[in-house]
Each structure stands twice: as C-alpha cells, then as structure tokens.
XYZ file of C-alpha atoms in Angstrom:
494
model
C 132.710 116.725 153.968
C 130.775 114.560 151.525
C 127.613 112.964 152.826
C 128.870 109.487 152.074
C 132.031 109.923 154.132
C 130.120 111.485 157.027
C 127.693 108.601 157.123
C 130.479 106.016 157.234
C 132.038 107.735 160.229
C 128.692 107.884 162.014
C 127.670 104.312 161.313
C 131.015 102.651 162.068
C 130.656 100.005 164.748
C 134.417 99.482 165.013
C 135.263 102.747 166.802
C 133.165 105.076 168.964
C 132.077 108.212 167.072
C 134.265 110.557 169.128
C 137.364 108.459 168.354
C 136.457 108.369 164.673
C 136.291 112.158 164.556
C 139.552 112.527 166.468
C 141.214 110.332 163.833
C 140.175 112.787 161.160
C 141.660 115.735 163.009
C 145.038 114.370 163.995
C 147.924 113.837 161.592
C 149.293 110.658 163.123
C 147.303 107.653 161.929
C 144.738 109.928 160.325
C 143.272 110.616 156.907
C 144.287 114.273 156.724
C 147.631 113.755 154.950
C 147.002 114.568 151.288
C 150.574 113.797 150.246
C 151.763 117.393 150.024
C 155.164 118.695 151.045
C 154.042 121.016 153.792
C 155.108 121.381 157.390
C 151.872 120.054 158.841
C 152.395 116.789 156.974
C 155.880 116.214 158.345
C 156.323 112.520 159.049
C 158.625 111.211 161.699
C 160.261 108.757 159.300
C 161.037 111.494 156.819
C 163.488 112.862 159.351
C 164.619 109.482 160.597
C 166.268 108.820 157.254
C 167.834 112.268 156.907
C 171.328 113.220 158.081
C 171.488 113.284 161.906
C 170.968 116.595 163.683
C 173.240 117.803 166.458
C 172.161 116.482 169.827
C 170.023 119.109 171.645
C 170.762 119.900 175.285
C 167.406 118.448 176.304
C 168.172 115.082 174.683
C 168.872 112.143 176.993
C 172.313 110.586 177.123
C 170.785 107.122 177.090
C 167.396 105.625 176.353
C 167.347 102.447 178.369
C 170.453 100.496 177.384
C 170.874 102.456 174.130
C 173.468 105.223 173.975
C 172.104 108.317 172.197
C 174.326 109.623 169.366
C 172.146 112.248 167.686
C 168.581 113.292 167.010
C 167.122 112.118 163.734
C 163.776 113.904 163.825
C 160.475 114.397 165.544
C 156.787 113.852 164.972
C 153.617 115.062 166.609
C 154.075 112.887 169.702
C 157.490 111.234 169.354
C 161.187 111.936 168.911
C 163.527 109.685 166.966
C 167.171 109.297 167.950
C 170.138 107.598 166.382
C 171.494 105.366 169.125
C 174.130 102.708 169.509
C 173.386 99.253 170.838
C 176.634 98.416 172.632
C 175.643 94.805 173.282
C 175.040 94.006 169.586
C 177.505 96.650 168.342
C 175.103 98.268 165.870
C 173.421 101.601 165.316
C 169.664 101.652 165.803
C 166.825 104.164 165.491
C 164.861 104.661 168.709
C 161.395 106.216 168.512
C 160.466 107.541 171.950
C 157.047 108.902 172.862
C 157.443 112.284 174.515
C 156.421 112.307 178.177
C 154.113 115.305 177.589
C 152.282 113.474 174.810
C 152.048 110.310 176.853
C 150.425 112.260 179.678
C 147.759 113.858 177.458
C 144.634 111.700 177.501
C 143.845 112.061 173.786
C 147.370 111.553 172.478
C 147.979 108.808 175.037
C 144.960 106.868 173.850
C 146.209 106.778 170.270
C 149.868 106.538 171.219
C 149.239 103.424 173.291
C 147.442 101.731 170.392
C 150.164 102.590 167.865
C 152.889 101.560 170.312
C 151.131 98.255 171.008
C 150.756 97.577 167.271
C 154.502 97.916 166.649
C 155.521 96.247 169.913
C 153.617 93.118 168.875
C 155.920 92.819 165.856
C 159.266 92.776 167.681
C 161.496 90.220 165.953
C 158.605 89.002 163.822
C 159.235 90.615 160.433
C 162.409 89.288 158.803
C 162.504 90.527 155.217
C 165.226 92.479 153.386
C 162.717 95.126 152.312
C 161.048 95.610 155.705
C 162.592 97.656 158.527
C 163.186 95.334 161.460
C 161.758 96.084 164.911
C 164.303 94.938 167.483
C 162.797 95.942 170.805
C 159.841 97.658 172.476
C 159.970 98.957 176.027
C 156.637 100.045 177.621
C 158.246 102.633 179.894
C 155.465 104.201 182.026
C 156.710 107.731 181.282
C 158.212 107.564 177.784
C 157.779 104.207 175.999
C 160.015 103.555 173.008
C 160.486 101.326 169.974
C 163.945 100.219 168.764
C 164.262 99.755 164.998
C 166.787 99.047 162.307
C 168.583 102.259 161.319
C 168.370 102.947 157.581
C 170.480 105.892 156.400
C 168.926 107.495 153.345
C 165.696 109.308 152.488
C 162.020 108.521 152.326
C 160.431 108.351 148.893
C 158.637 111.676 149.508
C 161.758 113.395 148.263
C 161.260 111.769 144.849
C 157.573 112.665 144.456
C 158.302 116.196 143.226
C 158.304 116.899 139.509
C 161.900 118.159 139.681
C 163.236 115.090 141.542
C 161.611 112.123 139.814
C 163.406 108.781 139.651
C 163.877 106.823 136.426
C 160.932 104.653 135.390
C 162.926 101.437 135.661
C 163.916 102.310 139.231
C 160.299 103.136 140.178
C 159.098 99.814 138.734
C 161.952 97.937 140.424
C 161.095 99.460 143.809
C 157.414 98.746 143.208
C 158.264 95.093 142.615
C 160.291 94.898 145.843
C 157.536 96.597 147.845
C 154.915 94.255 146.400
C 156.990 91.210 147.349
C 157.622 92.635 150.842
C 153.950 93.494 151.422
C 153.051 90.007 150.241
C 155.356 88.656 152.925
C 153.752 90.996 155.486
C 150.274 89.799 154.511
C 151.332 86.157 154.906
C 152.242 87.040 158.494
C 148.597 88.024 159.063
C 149.156 91.785 158.706
C 147.840 94.666 156.602
C 150.027 97.787 156.768
C 147.177 100.275 156.065
C 149.461 103.295 155.674
C 151.502 102.618 152.553
C 152.718 106.027 151.402
C 156.004 107.603 150.248
C 156.834 108.844 153.761
C 156.742 105.252 155.038
C 159.046 103.870 152.350
C 162.752 104.385 153.007
C 165.107 104.690 150.045
C 168.438 102.985 150.705
C 171.298 104.981 149.210
C 174.608 103.664 147.892
C 177.113 106.367 146.940
C 174.232 108.831 146.715
C 172.060 106.703 144.406
C 168.859 104.865 145.346
C 169.571 101.134 145.293
C 166.923 99.581 147.533
C 163.763 100.290 149.497
C 162.418 99.322 152.938
C 158.898 99.537 154.338
C 158.588 101.119 157.776
C 156.057 102.429 160.335
C 153.737 99.605 161.373
C 151.887 101.694 163.938
C 148.708 101.552 161.839
C 148.967 97.832 161.060
C 145.865 95.645 161.163
C 146.965 92.471 162.910
C 144.609 89.533 162.359
C 146.317 87.552 165.127
C 146.065 90.238 167.813
C 143.553 90.130 170.649
C 144.030 93.841 171.308
C 141.257 96.218 170.190
C 142.486 97.928 167.025
C 141.776 101.332 165.496
C 140.002 101.382 162.138
C 139.956 103.889 159.250
C 143.579 104.921 159.765
C 145.865 105.944 156.933
C 146.679 108.890 154.702
C 143.897 110.115 152.457
C 145.883 110.419 149.220
C 146.779 106.716 149.425
C 143.680 105.196 151.067
C 141.401 102.833 149.204
C 137.638 103.444 149.148
C 136.983 100.404 151.345
C 139.489 101.696 153.894
C 137.645 105.006 154.064
C 134.397 103.087 154.537
C 135.723 101.172 157.513
C 134.910 97.986 155.616
C 136.633 94.649 156.056
C 140.090 94.764 154.483
C 142.430 92.331 152.823
C 145.762 92.702 151.037
C 144.139 94.638 148.185
C 143.772 97.717 150.410
C 147.586 97.962 150.655
C 147.750 97.183 146.950
C 145.751 100.331 146.267
C 148.149 102.297 148.493
C 151.193 101.017 146.616
C 149.489 101.816 143.313
C 148.940 105.389 144.511
C 152.599 105.626 145.558
C 153.764 104.420 142.142
C 151.438 106.912 140.444
C 152.944 109.716 142.556
C 156.532 108.630 141.852
C 155.889 108.433 138.114
C 153.786 111.581 137.648
C 155.123 113.864 140.385
C 151.589 114.240 141.759
C 149.196 111.910 143.600
C 146.313 110.287 141.716
C 143.866 112.586 143.526
C 144.363 116.029 145.005
C 141.978 118.717 146.222
C 142.180 121.740 148.537
C 139.440 120.433 150.839
C 139.163 117.038 152.484
C 135.533 116.584 151.424
C 136.450 117.141 147.772
C 139.340 114.722 148.121
C 137.103 112.020 149.564
C 134.644 112.546 146.703
C 137.450 111.985 144.185
C 138.636 108.802 145.887
C 135.115 107.389 145.694
C 134.027 108.647 142.294
C 136.804 110.050 140.076
C 139.161 108.104 137.830
C 142.899 108.888 138.015
C 144.330 110.649 134.984
C 146.248 108.528 132.504
C 149.937 108.443 133.336
C 150.725 108.537 129.628
C 149.726 112.193 129.585
C 151.703 113.016 132.720
C 155.120 111.597 131.817
C 156.676 111.526 128.380
C 157.823 108.234 126.935
C 155.631 106.174 129.246
C 154.311 102.903 127.825
C 150.533 102.333 128.053
C 151.391 99.006 129.699
C 152.863 100.841 132.708
C 149.704 102.931 133.009
C 147.536 99.798 132.803
C 149.378 98.077 135.671
C 149.148 101.111 137.979
C 145.526 101.883 137.078
C 144.475 98.309 137.846
C 146.001 98.605 141.323
C 143.959 101.812 141.776
C 140.617 100.260 140.813
C 137.710 101.374 143.023
C 136.564 97.822 143.695
C 139.038 95.372 145.276
C 137.739 92.680 142.898
C 139.057 94.708 139.942
C 142.592 94.877 141.355
C 145.151 92.089 141.259
C 143.998 88.968 143.070
C 147.134 88.762 145.223
C 150.540 90.331 145.760
C 152.348 87.795 143.605
C 150.187 88.701 140.598
C 150.896 92.408 141.140
C 154.639 91.795 141.555
C 154.805 89.682 138.403
C 152.903 92.339 136.450
C 155.514 94.910 137.519
C 158.391 92.554 136.722
C 156.836 91.831 133.344
C 157.098 95.508 132.422
C 160.885 95.125 132.565
C 161.201 91.680 130.985
C 158.870 92.718 128.137
C 160.868 95.922 127.622
C 157.920 98.201 128.439
C 160.246 100.336 130.577
C 163.273 102.078 129.045
C 166.579 100.922 130.515
C 168.962 103.710 131.352
C 170.083 104.621 134.847
C 170.438 101.052 136.131
C 173.020 99.029 134.272
C 173.218 95.237 134.223
C 170.616 92.854 135.597
C 167.976 94.176 137.990
C 167.336 92.489 141.327
C 163.787 91.690 140.244
C 165.091 89.842 137.171
C 167.530 87.860 139.296
C 164.816 87.014 141.810
C 162.460 85.709 139.126
C 165.294 83.782 137.496
C 166.078 81.986 140.767
C 162.394 81.330 141.398
C 162.210 79.290 138.216
C 165.212 77.051 138.984
C 164.732 73.539 140.365
C 167.625 73.960 142.812
C 165.734 76.767 144.586
C 162.278 75.181 144.411
C 162.015 74.891 148.216
C 163.355 78.383 148.976
C 160.931 81.014 150.251
C 160.915 84.627 149.088
C 163.034 85.844 151.999
C 165.738 83.226 151.355
C 165.696 83.965 147.616
C 166.255 87.660 148.292
C 169.205 86.741 150.495
C 170.689 84.706 147.645
C 170.097 87.588 145.207
C 172.095 89.951 147.395
C 174.797 87.634 148.768
C 175.720 85.498 145.743
C 178.337 86.382 143.159
C 176.713 86.553 139.734
C 178.856 85.702 136.700
C 178.322 85.578 132.951
C 180.525 82.981 131.255
C 181.242 82.790 127.524
C 181.412 79.677 125.337
C 184.547 77.643 125.986
C 185.217 79.102 129.424
C 186.715 76.545 131.813
C 184.810 76.827 135.054
C 187.042 74.181 136.676
C 190.164 72.302 135.619
C 191.144 68.836 136.786
C 193.514 68.941 139.744
C 192.558 72.458 140.847
C 191.500 72.908 144.451
C 187.845 73.840 144.653
C 187.149 77.104 146.427
C 183.715 77.867 144.987
C 180.553 76.120 143.910
C 178.133 77.345 141.242
C 174.428 77.010 140.524
C 173.722 77.255 136.827
C 171.060 79.918 136.244
C 171.216 79.963 132.446
C 173.137 78.106 129.770
C 174.777 74.665 129.657
C 178.062 73.099 130.796
C 179.760 69.780 130.046
C 181.998 67.706 132.275
C 185.042 65.970 130.750
C 187.255 63.335 132.339
C 190.418 62.433 130.466
C 188.930 63.932 127.311
C 185.684 61.983 127.509
C 182.384 63.727 128.161
C 180.795 62.252 131.273
C 177.979 64.723 132.035
C 175.893 67.484 130.520
C 174.645 70.082 133.008
C 171.740 72.470 132.428
C 170.139 75.360 134.288
C 168.891 74.567 137.766
C 171.658 72.267 138.959
C 174.852 72.788 140.920
C 178.481 72.107 140.132
C 181.564 72.161 142.344
C 179.603 71.617 145.558
C 182.387 69.377 146.936
C 184.252 72.620 147.710
C 181.602 73.129 150.384
C 180.764 69.531 151.322
C 184.121 67.717 151.199
C 185.581 66.836 154.609
C 189.214 67.017 153.456
C 191.418 69.132 151.204
C 192.195 66.183 148.939
C 188.521 65.644 148.142
C 188.187 69.316 147.240
C 190.402 68.850 144.191
C 188.449 68.665 140.962
C 188.604 65.298 139.175
C 187.320 66.641 135.850
C 187.200 69.663 133.541
C 183.953 71.656 133.483
C 183.515 73.676 130.290
C 180.813 76.132 129.181
C 179.204 74.879 125.952
C 176.369 77.415 125.840
C 176.792 80.941 127.188
C 175.961 80.683 130.862
C 175.006 82.713 133.907
C 175.950 81.242 137.267
C 175.701 82.264 140.877
C 178.537 81.224 143.104
C 179.481 81.027 146.760
C 182.596 80.152 148.682
C 182.235 78.092 151.859
C 182.958 81.290 153.798
C 180.323 83.383 152.025
C 177.742 80.609 152.378
C 178.370 80.515 156.124
C 177.363 84.182 156.263
C 173.814 83.319 155.205
C 171.050 82.930 157.747
C 170.868 79.407 159.243
C 167.463 78.825 157.612
C 168.927 79.670 154.196
C 171.967 77.416 154.707
C 169.642 74.577 155.699
C 167.813 74.945 152.378
C 171.133 74.841 150.512
C 172.060 71.625 152.330
C 168.704 70.062 151.418
C 169.114 71.122 147.774
C 172.643 69.643 147.644
C 171.378 66.344 149.037
C 168.686 66.271 146.360
C 171.281 66.884 143.625
C 173.633 64.206 145.000
C 170.836 61.621 145.271
C 169.917 62.232 141.618
C 173.544 61.821 140.561
C 173.950 58.647 142.585
C 170.805 57.282 140.959
C 172.159 58.141 137.501
C 175.477 56.465 138.325
C 173.637 53.358 139.542
C 171.594 53.239 136.346
C 174.743 53.637 134.262
C 176.375 50.669 136.023
C 173.273 48.492 135.888
C 172.235 49.344 132.330
C 175.300 50.781 130.533
C 173.936 50.101 127.060
C 170.608 51.763 127.803
C 172.314 54.806 129.267
C 174.628 55.129 126.274
C-alpha cells in the first residue's frame, strides 16, 4: 500500500485504527471493490434486480408482515427477498441481515451502522430516480429493510466492452443521476458509494428506459446524531478526499458519478490496477485516459464534461449538482451526442423545457419529474384547432413551445405564448355547462403542449396538484387583470 494511503488510515481521528483496517479488508462498505466482474465483488443489489430465484427450503415464509415470494440474491451478510406487502398490495424487496452475521461481533458492528444509516431514511427520500425505503425493522435476531422493488439490472451489466449502452442513453442517465443526487444532497446526505452496482436500470420491454439510485448504507447523514463510519466506498469510484478521510461535500459523489460515466462509455473504469496500493496511487496521482481514444465517434465535449467531474481537487469539479446536470444536458441540446437508439424527445430535454416555463416556476425538481412522466406530450402543427366553440372540455394544456390564438365569433380575443395554460376550465369548472368552450383556440405557430385530464391530474401527488392549483390561480388573476384593463382603458388596450 502506498505510504500516503497508509498514513491517512493511521492518522484518521474519525474511526479507531482497527476499524479503519477492517474497512479495507471487507467488501461491504469497503474500498476493495475495483469495479471488476468477479465473484468476490458480487453486490447484493446486482442480484436484487435480476430475475427471481426459486425459493430455497431454508427461506422463511414471511419476514414480519411481508409474504416471501422468491429470493432475489445475497451479499456478504444479507439476503434479499422479493416479498408482497398485502396491506399496500405491492411487491417489495426486503434485505434481511442473516442471523449468523448479526451474531458475529465484527460483522455486527458494521451491519448495525449500515442498517441504522438506511433505517434513518425510511419515507424520507421521495424522488423518481431514488429507490424508496418503506420500512426498517430492528429485529434483535435478523433486522431487515423494506425497499421499493425495481425489476431490471444494475448498470454493472453495461460496463463491459461487449454490452455498452448508446452514448445518448449514458448521458441521459447521467443527467437523471445528477439531478437525483442533487436532491439527495439537499436532504443533508452524501451517498459515498456511487458505483454501477448501486444504480438500477429500469427496463421497459427489455430496453433501459430509466435509472434509480439505491443502497444508502454508506450514506453520510449531516443531520444524524449517530456515530458514522468514514472512508467507506468502492475504490474505483472514490474521490481522493474520500480516501483521505477528509471533510466531504456533494463533489465527492460527483467524482463517483463521473467515474461511473467513464466506465459506461469506455467499458473500463478510469483507473485499474492489480494491487490496491497501485490503484490508490493512480487515484491520487494519475490522470484518466481521454475517452476520445477509448470510444469511436466520441465528441471532445463529452470527454471534457466527464474529466472535469474526475478532477483531483473538488474545487476543479462542478460547483454544484445543477451545474453538472446542465453540462450533461447541454451535450444533447448542442448535438455533441449522436442521436440513434432513443427516438423523440429525451426526458432531460422535457425537464429543462418545463423548468424554463413561467407556469412551472414554483415547481421543485421532484414535481417537475412527475409532470415529465405523467403528462401527455403533443406536437401540434400550424392551423390545428386545439378547441372548438361548443365542445365539452375534457383536457387542459400548458403551452411549452409555440403560439396559439383565441377567436370568438371570428374575432381574435387573445394571443397565447409558451408558459401559459389553456382549457383549464375543464379541471376547474364546477358544472358541465361551464366546461363547454366559448371560443376557438387555433395554433398559429407550431406548438408543443403538455396536457392532462381531470382524472390524470388527480393521480399526481397531492403536493404536485397543489402547485398546479396555485399556478392556475396565478394565470386566472393575470387574465382578470387584463380584462379589467380592457374595460377601463379599451383604447389603450387596442
């Protein structure tokens, strides 16, 4: 081991020396994982996302109130089962610490810390790209964590040179992870173990369509009073300051995500060596190879974004998660990434489009993501009649791009631009008669709209619906003001 790394372990005042050395020798929460596909590196979440195994004879029929359906996988100290929550009528993943591991003094010491870290987050993280933690039961024999079940794979499967994902998909997932980790950091948390095995790929008809961050056992919780373990993580994705045991901020996870993106693009991690000491030396002193030489057709701009995230000094990385996310999104909007596998508009493009609209100015990131996924997106050509007078309104639209005009008895009465709503009486009107449109609404400049029905809007989270109501009130107040001005000063308005 390099002298620098040895000295940081010895001088750390966060953890006793014997605990620091144990961390280096154990796979869970340690720095020994160099990102290779080998049996010793097997991660419990790798198997959690794989097809369920047949239920072994030794498996319990129930874990607490959760009915066991099948075994998903196992780690060094825990087993993960696919279970059914009969009360909420949903499948869940239950990670249960094995009784033998819980009894062992060494494993128990670490297991209790990791369990406590995740248990503190029950119900706290509500983001579409973060695996939810539903429950934590500190059973004295075999404690367990209940999580959202995500069928699919971890991103480790796509780190091999023969299984690489398209560049646009890698950048899109990087954007979503950056936004999600930004949300996590705003909750007072640093993940500290961002790696492919802790990122779950959501599959739709066999294709990767989304990503979720999981495994918060190594999280650094700024709001916790519990003594926390330091220098945890996986060596191939750990920043130099994390190896040092230095004070961390969001830029430590930023380095980890940069290393993940490098691995997904190149099919190899930014640093690799047969011995841990050599690996540590590279993390501290070597520069990652240029991605342009590792993947054909790669724009230098993509390499620049990833290399900045991998800078040795935190001050040389992006200042915050939003800057990193926008840099990734910019690669797509500036056509630095070839479009191929994904057709149509990417989620990241839709998210950024909504973020710039006045109607959504008070929406947070989580609510915007909900709108991205729940709304119906439409592209409307010039001359298209969005509504006709006398029709019953069943939808309302928010104009994302383009312009519309409102005509009453052939006379133009309003000109609508991006950022406002139209047809909201379909949602707000107290009677069927008031839901009938009193005017024609025509597209005069090719438009993109997002639409909801009253029923689909009611499926949104209450917090998101509240923001819609507030935005509608703001729109209606502006229109009432304009109508008042038109009545008071008709010549000036005309």
